[in-house]
Structures are given as C-alpha cells and as structure tokens.
mmCIF file of C-alpha atoms in Angstrom:
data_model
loop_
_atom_site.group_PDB
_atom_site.id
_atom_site.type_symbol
_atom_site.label_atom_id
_atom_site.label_comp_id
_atom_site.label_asym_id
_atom_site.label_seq_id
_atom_site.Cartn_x
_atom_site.Cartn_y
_atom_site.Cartn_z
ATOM 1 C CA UNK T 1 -60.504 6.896 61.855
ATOM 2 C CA UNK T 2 -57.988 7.511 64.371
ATOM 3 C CA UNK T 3 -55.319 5.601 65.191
ATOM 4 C CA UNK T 4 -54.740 6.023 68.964
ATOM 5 C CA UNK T 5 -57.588 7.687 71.111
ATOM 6 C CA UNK T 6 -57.867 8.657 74.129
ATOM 7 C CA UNK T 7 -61.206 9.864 76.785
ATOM 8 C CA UNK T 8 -61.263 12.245 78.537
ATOM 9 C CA UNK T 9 -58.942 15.058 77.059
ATOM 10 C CA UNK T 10 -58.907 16.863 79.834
ATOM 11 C CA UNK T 11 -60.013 15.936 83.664
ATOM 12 C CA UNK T 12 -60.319 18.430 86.817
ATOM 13 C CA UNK T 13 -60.460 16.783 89.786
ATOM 14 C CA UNK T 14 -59.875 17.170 93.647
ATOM 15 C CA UNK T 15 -57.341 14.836 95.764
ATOM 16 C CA UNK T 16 -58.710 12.256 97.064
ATOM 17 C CA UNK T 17 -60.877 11.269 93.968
ATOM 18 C CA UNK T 18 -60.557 7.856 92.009
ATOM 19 C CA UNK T 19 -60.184 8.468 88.134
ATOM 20 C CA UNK T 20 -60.028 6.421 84.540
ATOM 21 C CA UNK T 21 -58.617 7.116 81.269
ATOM 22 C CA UNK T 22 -59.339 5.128 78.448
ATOM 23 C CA UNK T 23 -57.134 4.174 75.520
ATOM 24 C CA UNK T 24 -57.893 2.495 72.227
ATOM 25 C CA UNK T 25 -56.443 1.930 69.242
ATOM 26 C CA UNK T 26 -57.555 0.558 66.049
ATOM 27 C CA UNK T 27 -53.627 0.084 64.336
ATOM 28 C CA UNK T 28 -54.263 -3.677 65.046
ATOM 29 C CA UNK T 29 -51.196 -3.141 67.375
ATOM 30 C CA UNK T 30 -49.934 -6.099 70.203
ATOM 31 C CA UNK T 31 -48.548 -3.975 72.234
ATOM 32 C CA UNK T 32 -49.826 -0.717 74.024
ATOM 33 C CA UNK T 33 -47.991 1.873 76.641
ATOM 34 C CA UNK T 34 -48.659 4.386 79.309
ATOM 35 C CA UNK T 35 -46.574 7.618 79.377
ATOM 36 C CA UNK T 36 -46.376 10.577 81.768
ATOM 37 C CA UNK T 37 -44.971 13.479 80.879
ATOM 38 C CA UNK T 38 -44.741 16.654 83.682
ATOM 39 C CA UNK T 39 -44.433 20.140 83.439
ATOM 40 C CA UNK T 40 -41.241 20.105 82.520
ATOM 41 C CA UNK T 41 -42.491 17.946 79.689
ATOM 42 C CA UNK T 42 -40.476 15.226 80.623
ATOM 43 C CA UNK T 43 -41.475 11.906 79.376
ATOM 44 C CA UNK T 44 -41.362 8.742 80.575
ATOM 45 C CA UNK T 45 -42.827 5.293 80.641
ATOM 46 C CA UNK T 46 -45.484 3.833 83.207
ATOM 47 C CA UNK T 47 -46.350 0.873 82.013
ATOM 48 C CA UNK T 48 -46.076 -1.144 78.921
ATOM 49 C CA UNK T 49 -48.559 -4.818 77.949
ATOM 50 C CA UNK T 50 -48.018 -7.424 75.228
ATOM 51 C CA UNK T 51 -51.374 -8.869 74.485
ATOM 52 C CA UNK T 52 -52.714 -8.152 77.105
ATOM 53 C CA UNK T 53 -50.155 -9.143 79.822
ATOM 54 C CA UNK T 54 -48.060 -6.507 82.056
ATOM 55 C CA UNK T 55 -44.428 -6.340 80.502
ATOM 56 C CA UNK T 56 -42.913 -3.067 82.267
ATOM 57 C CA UNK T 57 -44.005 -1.557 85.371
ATOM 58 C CA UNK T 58 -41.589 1.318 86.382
ATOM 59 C CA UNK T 59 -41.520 2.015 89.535
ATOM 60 C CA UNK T 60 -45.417 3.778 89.384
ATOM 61 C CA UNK T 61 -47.318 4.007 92.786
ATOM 62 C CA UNK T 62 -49.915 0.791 92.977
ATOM 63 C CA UNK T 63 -52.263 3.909 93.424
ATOM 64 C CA UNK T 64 -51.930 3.757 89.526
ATOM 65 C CA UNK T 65 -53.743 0.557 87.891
ATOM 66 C CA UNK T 66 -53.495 -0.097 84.275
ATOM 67 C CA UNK T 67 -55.926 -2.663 82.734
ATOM 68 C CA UNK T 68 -56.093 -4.407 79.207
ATOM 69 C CA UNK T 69 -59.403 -6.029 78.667
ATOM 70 C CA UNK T 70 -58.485 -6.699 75.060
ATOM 71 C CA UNK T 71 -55.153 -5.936 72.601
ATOM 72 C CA UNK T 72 -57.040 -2.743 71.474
ATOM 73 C CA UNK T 73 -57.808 -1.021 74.678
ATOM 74 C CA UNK T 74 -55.380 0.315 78.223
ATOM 75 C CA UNK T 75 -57.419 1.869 80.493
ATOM 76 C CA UNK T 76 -55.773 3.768 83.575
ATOM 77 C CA UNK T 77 -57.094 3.464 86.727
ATOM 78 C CA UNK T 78 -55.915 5.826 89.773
ATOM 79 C CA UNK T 79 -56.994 5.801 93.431
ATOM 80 C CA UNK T 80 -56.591 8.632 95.729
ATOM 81 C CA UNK T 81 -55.556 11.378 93.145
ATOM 82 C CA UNK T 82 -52.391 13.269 94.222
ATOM 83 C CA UNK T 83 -51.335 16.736 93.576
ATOM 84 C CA UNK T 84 -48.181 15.064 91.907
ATOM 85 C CA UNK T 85 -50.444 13.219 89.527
ATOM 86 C CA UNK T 86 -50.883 16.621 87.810
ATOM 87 C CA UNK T 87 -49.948 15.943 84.516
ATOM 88 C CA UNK T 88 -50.432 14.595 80.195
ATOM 89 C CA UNK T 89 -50.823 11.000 80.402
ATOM 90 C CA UNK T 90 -50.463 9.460 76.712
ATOM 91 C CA UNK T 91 -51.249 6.035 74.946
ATOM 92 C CA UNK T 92 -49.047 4.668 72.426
ATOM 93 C CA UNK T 93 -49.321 1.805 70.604
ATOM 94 C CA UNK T 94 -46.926 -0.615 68.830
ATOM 95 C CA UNK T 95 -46.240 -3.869 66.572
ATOM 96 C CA UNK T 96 -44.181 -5.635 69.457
ATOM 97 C CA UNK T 97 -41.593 -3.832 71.600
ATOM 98 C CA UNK T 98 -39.861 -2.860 69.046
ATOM 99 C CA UNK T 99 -41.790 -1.530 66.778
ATOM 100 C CA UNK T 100 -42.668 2.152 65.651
ATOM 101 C CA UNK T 101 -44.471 3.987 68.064
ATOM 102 C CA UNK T 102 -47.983 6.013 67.612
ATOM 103 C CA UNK T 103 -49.197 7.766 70.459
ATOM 104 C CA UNK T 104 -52.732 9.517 71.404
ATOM 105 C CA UNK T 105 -53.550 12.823 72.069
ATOM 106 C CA UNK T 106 -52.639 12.955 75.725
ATOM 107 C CA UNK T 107 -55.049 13.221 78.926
ATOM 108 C CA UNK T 108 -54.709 16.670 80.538
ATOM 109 C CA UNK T 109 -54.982 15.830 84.408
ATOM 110 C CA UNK T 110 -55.394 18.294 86.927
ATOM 111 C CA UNK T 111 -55.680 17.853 90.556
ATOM 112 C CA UNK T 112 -56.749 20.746 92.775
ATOM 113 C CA UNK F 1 -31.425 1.083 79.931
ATOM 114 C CA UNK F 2 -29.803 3.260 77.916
ATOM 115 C CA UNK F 3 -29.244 6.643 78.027
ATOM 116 C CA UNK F 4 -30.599 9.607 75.217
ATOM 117 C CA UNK F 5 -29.113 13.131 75.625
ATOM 118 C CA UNK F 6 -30.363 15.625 73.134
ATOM 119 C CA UNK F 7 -28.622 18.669 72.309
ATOM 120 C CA UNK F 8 -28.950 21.757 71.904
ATOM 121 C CA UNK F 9 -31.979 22.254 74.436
ATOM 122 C CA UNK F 10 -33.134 25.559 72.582
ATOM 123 C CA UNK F 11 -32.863 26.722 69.407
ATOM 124 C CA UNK F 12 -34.558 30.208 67.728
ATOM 125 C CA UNK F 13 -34.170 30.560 63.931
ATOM 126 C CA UNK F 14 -35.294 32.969 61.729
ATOM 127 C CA UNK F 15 -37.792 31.390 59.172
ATOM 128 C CA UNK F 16 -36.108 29.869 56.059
ATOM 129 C CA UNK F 17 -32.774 29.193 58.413
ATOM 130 C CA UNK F 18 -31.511 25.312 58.925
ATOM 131 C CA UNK F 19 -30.746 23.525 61.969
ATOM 132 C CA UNK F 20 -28.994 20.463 63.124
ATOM 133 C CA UNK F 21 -30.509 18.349 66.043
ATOM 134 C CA UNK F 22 -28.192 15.691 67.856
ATOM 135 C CA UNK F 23 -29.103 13.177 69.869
ATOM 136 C CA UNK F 24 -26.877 10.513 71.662
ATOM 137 C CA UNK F 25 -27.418 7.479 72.971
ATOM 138 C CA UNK F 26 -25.341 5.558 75.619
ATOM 139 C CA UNK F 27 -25.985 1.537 73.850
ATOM 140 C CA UNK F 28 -27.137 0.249 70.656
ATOM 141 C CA UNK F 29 -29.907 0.565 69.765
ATOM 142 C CA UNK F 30 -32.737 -1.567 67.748
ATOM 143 C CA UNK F 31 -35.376 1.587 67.645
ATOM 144 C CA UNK F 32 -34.908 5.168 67.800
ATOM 145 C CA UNK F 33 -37.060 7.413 66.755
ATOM 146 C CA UNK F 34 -37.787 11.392 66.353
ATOM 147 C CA UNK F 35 -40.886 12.806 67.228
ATOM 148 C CA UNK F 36 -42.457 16.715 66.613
ATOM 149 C CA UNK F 37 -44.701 17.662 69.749
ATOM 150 C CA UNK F 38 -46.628 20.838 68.529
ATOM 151 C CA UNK F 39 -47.730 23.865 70.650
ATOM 152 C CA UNK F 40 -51.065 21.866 70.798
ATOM 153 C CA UNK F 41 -48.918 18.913 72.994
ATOM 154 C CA UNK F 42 -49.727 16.281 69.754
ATOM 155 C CA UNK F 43 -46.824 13.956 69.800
ATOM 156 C CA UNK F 44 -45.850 13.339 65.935
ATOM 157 C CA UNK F 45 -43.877 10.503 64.812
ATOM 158 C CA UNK F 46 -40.941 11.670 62.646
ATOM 159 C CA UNK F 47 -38.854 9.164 61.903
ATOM 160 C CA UNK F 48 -38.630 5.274 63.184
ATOM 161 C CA UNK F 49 -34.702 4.983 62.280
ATOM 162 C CA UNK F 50 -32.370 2.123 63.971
ATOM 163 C CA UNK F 51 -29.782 3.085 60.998
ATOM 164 C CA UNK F 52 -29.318 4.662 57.735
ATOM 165 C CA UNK F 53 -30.613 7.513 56.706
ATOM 166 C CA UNK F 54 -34.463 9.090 55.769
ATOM 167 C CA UNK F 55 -36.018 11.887 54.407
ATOM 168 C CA UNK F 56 -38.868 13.293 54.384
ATOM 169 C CA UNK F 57 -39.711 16.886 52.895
ATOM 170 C CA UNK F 58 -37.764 19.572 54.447
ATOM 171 C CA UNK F 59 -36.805 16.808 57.258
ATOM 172 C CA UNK F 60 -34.565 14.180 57.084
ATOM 173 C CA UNK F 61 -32.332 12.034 59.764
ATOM 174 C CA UNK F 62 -29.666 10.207 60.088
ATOM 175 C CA UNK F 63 -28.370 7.386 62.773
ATOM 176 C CA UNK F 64 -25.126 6.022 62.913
ATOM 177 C CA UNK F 65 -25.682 3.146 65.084
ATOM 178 C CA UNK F 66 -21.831 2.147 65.437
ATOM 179 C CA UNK F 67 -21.123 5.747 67.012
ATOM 180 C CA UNK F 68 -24.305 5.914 68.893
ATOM 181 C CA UNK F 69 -25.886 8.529 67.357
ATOM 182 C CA UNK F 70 -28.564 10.978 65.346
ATOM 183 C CA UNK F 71 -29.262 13.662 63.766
ATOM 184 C CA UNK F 72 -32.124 15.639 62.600
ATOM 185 C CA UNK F 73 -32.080 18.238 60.202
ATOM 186 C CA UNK F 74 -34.663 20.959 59.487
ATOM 187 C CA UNK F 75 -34.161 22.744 56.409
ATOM 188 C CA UNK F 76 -35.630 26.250 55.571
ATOM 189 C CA UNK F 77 -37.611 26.448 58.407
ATOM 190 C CA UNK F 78 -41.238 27.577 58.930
ATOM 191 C CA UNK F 79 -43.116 28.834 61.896
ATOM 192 C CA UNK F 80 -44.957 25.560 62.024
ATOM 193 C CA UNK F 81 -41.638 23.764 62.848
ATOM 194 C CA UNK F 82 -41.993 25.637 66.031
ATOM 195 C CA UNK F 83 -42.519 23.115 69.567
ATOM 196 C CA UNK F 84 -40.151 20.498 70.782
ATOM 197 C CA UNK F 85 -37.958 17.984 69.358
ATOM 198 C CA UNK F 86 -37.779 14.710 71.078
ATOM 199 C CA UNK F 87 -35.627 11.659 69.852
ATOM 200 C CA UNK F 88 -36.398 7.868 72.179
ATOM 201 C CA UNK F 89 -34.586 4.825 72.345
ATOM 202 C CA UNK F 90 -35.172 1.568 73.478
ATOM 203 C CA UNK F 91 -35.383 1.057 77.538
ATOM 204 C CA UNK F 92 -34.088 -1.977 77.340
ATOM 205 C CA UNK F 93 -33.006 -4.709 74.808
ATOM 206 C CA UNK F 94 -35.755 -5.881 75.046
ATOM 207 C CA UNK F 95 -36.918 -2.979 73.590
ATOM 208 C CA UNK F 96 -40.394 -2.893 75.692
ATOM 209 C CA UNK F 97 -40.884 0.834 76.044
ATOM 210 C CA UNK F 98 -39.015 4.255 75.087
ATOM 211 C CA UNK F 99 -37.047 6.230 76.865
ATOM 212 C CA UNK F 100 -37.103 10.032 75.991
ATOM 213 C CA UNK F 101 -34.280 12.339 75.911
ATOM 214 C CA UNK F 102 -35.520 16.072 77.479
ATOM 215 C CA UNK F 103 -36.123 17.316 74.070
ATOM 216 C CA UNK F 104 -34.993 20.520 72.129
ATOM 217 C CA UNK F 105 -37.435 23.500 72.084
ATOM 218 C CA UNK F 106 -37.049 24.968 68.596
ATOM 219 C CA UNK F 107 -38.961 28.566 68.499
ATOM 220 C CA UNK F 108 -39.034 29.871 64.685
ATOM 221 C CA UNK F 109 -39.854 33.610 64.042
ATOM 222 C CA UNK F 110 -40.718 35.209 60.843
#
C-alpha cells in the first residue's frame, strides 16, 4: 500500500550505459515530479507533469528523458550515464501544483 | 522563483533539549512545507503550511506569510529526531514544483 514507489532502489552502472527508473503512485495524484538531490544533499527539481503533459523542465541535459504513460506513473530515462549523474533521484507526487507533496524512497545511482 | 534560506545549518542537542528551526523565504508563498529526511535518506512530510500555525506531537510550525517566514519547533528531543530538516516553497506562482532550502542537520545525543 504505498503511496509513492519507486524501482530500482539502488543502480550501479558504468558511463556510457542507458538507464530507467520507474515511479508510481497510487495517491490518485495529477501531478508527479522528478528531484535530484547530490552529495551535498541538495535538492532540486528536474522535471514536473500535469496529467501527463511536461510543465517544468529545468535546465536538465536532454540526456535525461522523463515519460508519463499515464497520471500514475514518471519513468526516467537517461542516455549516456555521466559521472555527474551520481546521485538520489526521487518521485513526488501531488494534487495540482500546489498541493502537498509525497515523495518516494529515492533511486540510489551510481556511475563508475 | 523564490528564494528559501534555512537557518541554523547544524544543530546538536542533548536529548530532551528544544530547538527552533527558521526558514525564510524571499516572496509569498501559496505552499511551504517542512519535511524530516532520516539517516535512511526517507523524505517525510512534516507539515504542508501556507499560514497559521500546526502541531503535531512534539512538532509543531508556524508561517507568517506577511513577514515571509517559518518556524519549526522540536520539543524534548529524541535521538530519532536526528537527520536533516528541510523546509520548500513554491518555484514559481504557479506553484509547479518546490524549491528546497539546504536544510539543517540536527544530530541529537543521549
């Protein structure tokens, strides 16, 4: 029964490799988010949809493709993994943009 | 967007001991909200709190919207209160996405 899920929880994986991370949530939500946060556990936003449809896209390589086949699920996409893309990548969830937030349990990503 | 600025970026307390948590915010807001991230890296929702105040067990917060700010108080703190603090506001006005302040590690002893 939870909310906002996440696959894998953690990924090891050598530059140069394509990746996915799947989020879904079952919170009946409209809205659903991307989030990076780096070592110095800085977080920020990637990408945010509303139904379905791309609202925010800040400034994130196009090596990073985020894709909503349905209000419940954001899948991440990236090409060409980069050292730099070591980091927790979470999922959050929300009733419109301004609702409350829930987010997943992050995506550990490693790149050796 | 606006800007969040949390203070103070550490804190160590003896268990039992309060705290105060601030966080500013550079615009008005229509969505702020405090979140717990444990030493696991779960991000836990606190408190969704545009205004007024809350309370919730030993935590409560309060935002005054009109001065651009909030606070979070921990009272008689436990070792589990240990990890960081994080309070987000709206990017925009819009309100499409948070934006994160850099959070306040909080380290409780016994």
């Amino acid at each position: 029964d939870t909310a906002v899920s996440q696959t894998p929880k953690y990924l090891v994986t050598q530059m140069g490799n394509d990746k996915s991370i799947k989020c879904e949530q079952n919170l009946g939500h409209d809205t659903m988010y991307w989030y990076k946060q780096d070592s110095k556990k800085f977080l920020k936003i990637m990408f945010s949809y509303n139904n379905k449809e791309l609202i925010i896209n800040e400034t994130v390589p196009n090596r990073f493709s985020p894709k909503s086949p349905d209000k419940a699920h954001l899948n991440l996409h990236i090409n060409s993994l980069e050292l730099g893309d070591s980091a927790v990548y979470f999922c959050a969830s929300s009733f419109g943009g301004e609702g409350e937030q829930y987010f997943g349990p992050g995506t550990r990503l490693t790149v050796t | 967007g606006i800007q969040v600025e949390q203070s103070p970026p550490d804190l160590i307390l003896q268990e039992g001991a309060n705290s105060t948590l601030r966080c500013n915010f550079s615009d008005s807001v229509n969505n702020l909200q405090w979140f717990h991230q444990n030493p696991w890296g779960q991000l836990i929702n606190l408190f969704y709190i545009p205004s007024g105040t809350k309370q919730n067990g030993r935590l409560s917060a309060t935002t005054v919207a009109t001065e651009r700010y909030s606070l979070l108080y921990i009272s008689s703190s436990q070792t589990t209160d240990s990890g960081v603090y994080f309070c987000a506001g709206p990017i925009n006005q819009a309100g499409t996405a948070l934006i994160f302040g850099k959070g306040t590690t909080l380290s409780v002893s016994s």
